[in-house]
Amino acid sequence: MDFGISYFPTDEVIEPADLARMAEERGFESVFVTEHTHIPASRDTPYPAGGELPREYFRIYDPFVALATMASATKRIRIGNAICLLVEHDPILTAKAVASVDRLSGGRMLFGVGAGWNLEEMRNHGTDPKKRFKILRERVEACKEIWANEEATYHGEFVNFDRIVCRPAPLQEPHPPVLVGGNGPNVLKRVLAFGDAWFPNRIPPDDQMIARVEELQRLASEAGRTPIPVTIQIPPRDPAVLEQYERAGVTRTVHMLRPGDAADGVSAERKLDEWAERKDAYSAAGA
């Protein structure tokens, strides 16, 4: 199993490049950044976790700029979106950004995608929330067409273009892995339809989450696909439970570095050291 780190890259916490370098030094396989393009000052959509929306949601750096700085400061660690709200992005520009980061990082890009939860935020980008999952699928498919073809064409209900050239292509072939985020009732269908992996938050009870991972593998087998990698965010502390996730098909776990722990280098190092110790102990036990 691989182990990664994710966080909200804002102007009030440790810089993305510094975090990536520290994570790489401690043997983590990957580092991810969150995204919200903006937060509407007046909204009706409730925060999914309940209560007031935390301050960090309002101050996130552009994810692709943050990932580029991470890539420039490291040599090995994989870098990715957790997640890119693709329903708020032009697919041609996004395909260009992903390919650029992938090439400039030496093929280390992981492209996590999702539709999001903030309905007002989507509407500000011209996206009808009721159609966001269809839009997400078409934009992922359009990106794949652009990456795969010297001259790309895509015709859908929401994305349409004829014979465009958008080079360079990503370094990874056929493209960086597309990790489909979400925990909703239909997310496994989306993973099978246009994803390379599933990227949910771990939401207990664990036996139900593990059952969904197992269900995804069963659906993949029925569709003639090889086992589909699963990355879970916020892993369990208990190594026995983590082992159950691994047996079910989880190939990566990602620790979420909270703003308080990301406030400065000392705080971040302390938390990363704690997670690295647990990571190393788990890996040694399974060796």
XYZ file of N, CA, C and O in Angstrom, residues 20 23 40-42 51 53 55 62 69 90 92 125-126 132 134 157 159 204 209 212 247 257 266 285:
100
model
N 5.633 19.393 0.041
C 5.981 18.292 -0.853
C 7.391 17.789 -0.574
O 7.640 16.577 -0.555
N 7.367 15.796 2.657
C 6.708 14.498 2.479
C 7.610 13.535 1.723
O 7.697 12.343 2.056
N -18.921 31.527 -2.727
C -19.914 32.594 -2.751
C -20.157 33.151 -1.343
O -20.319 32.391 -0.381
N -20.139 34.463 -1.231
C -20.305 35.091 0.081
C -21.696 34.857 0.650
O -21.885 34.841 1.869
N -22.663 34.675 -0.226
C -24.025 34.379 0.207
C -24.437 33.067 -0.446
O -24.434 32.936 -1.664
N -22.066 22.886 10.501
C -21.511 24.092 11.088
C -21.073 25.100 10.043
O -21.444 25.026 8.866
N -18.593 27.092 7.468
C -17.552 26.690 6.533
C -16.211 27.197 7.037
O -16.037 28.393 7.282
N -12.380 28.557 7.488
C -11.706 29.673 6.847
C -10.873 29.249 5.637
O -10.800 29.969 4.636
N -4.605 28.372 -6.606
C -4.933 27.604 -7.793
C -4.215 26.254 -7.708
O -2.998 26.205 -7.478
N 4.609 24.061 -8.360
C 5.660 24.399 -7.400
C 6.111 23.157 -6.642
O 7.299 23.011 -6.328
N -12.965 24.793 -17.838
C -13.011 24.501 -19.254
C -12.194 23.237 -19.516
O -11.046 23.135 -19.071
N -10.739 22.020 -22.250
C -9.546 22.179 -23.088
C -8.413 22.775 -22.263
O -7.270 22.299 -22.300
N -20.089 29.405 -12.263
C -19.319 28.971 -13.425
C -20.218 28.578 -14.598
O -19.729 28.064 -15.609
N -21.518 28.798 -14.451
C -22.442 28.454 -15.522
C -22.854 27.003 -15.545
O -23.425 26.531 -16.547
N -24.563 18.292 -13.167
C -23.122 18.321 -12.946
C -22.436 16.983 -13.174
O -21.286 16.952 -13.624
N -23.304 14.603 -15.377
C -23.188 14.411 -16.823
C -22.083 15.296 -17.391
O -21.320 14.879 -18.270
N -23.322 16.510 -25.174
C -24.419 17.445 -24.880
C -23.884 18.768 -24.340
O -24.447 19.835 -24.616
N -20.151 19.419 -24.106
C -18.815 19.710 -24.633
C -18.809 19.380 -26.115
O -19.167 18.269 -26.512
N -16.766 6.380 8.235
C -17.210 5.184 8.965
C -18.744 5.066 8.938
O -19.430 6.058 8.666
N -17.809 0.889 4.374
C -16.871 1.407 3.373
C -16.119 0.266 2.697
O -15.949 0.254 1.465
N -18.153 -1.419 0.119
C -18.254 -0.685 -1.148
C -17.011 -0.890 -2.006
O -17.097 -0.972 -3.234
N -6.906 -5.521 1.790
C -7.368 -6.786 1.224
C -8.555 -6.582 0.288
O -8.729 -7.309 -0.692
N -3.773 16.776 6.169
C -3.077 17.672 7.078
C -3.964 18.885 7.349
O -4.209 19.708 6.459
N 7.439 23.602 11.521
C 7.630 22.783 12.718
C 6.396 21.925 12.984
O 6.503 20.722 13.254
N 5.372 -4.490 9.074
C 4.578 -5.628 9.567
C 4.112 -6.512 8.427
O 3.937 -7.722 8.590
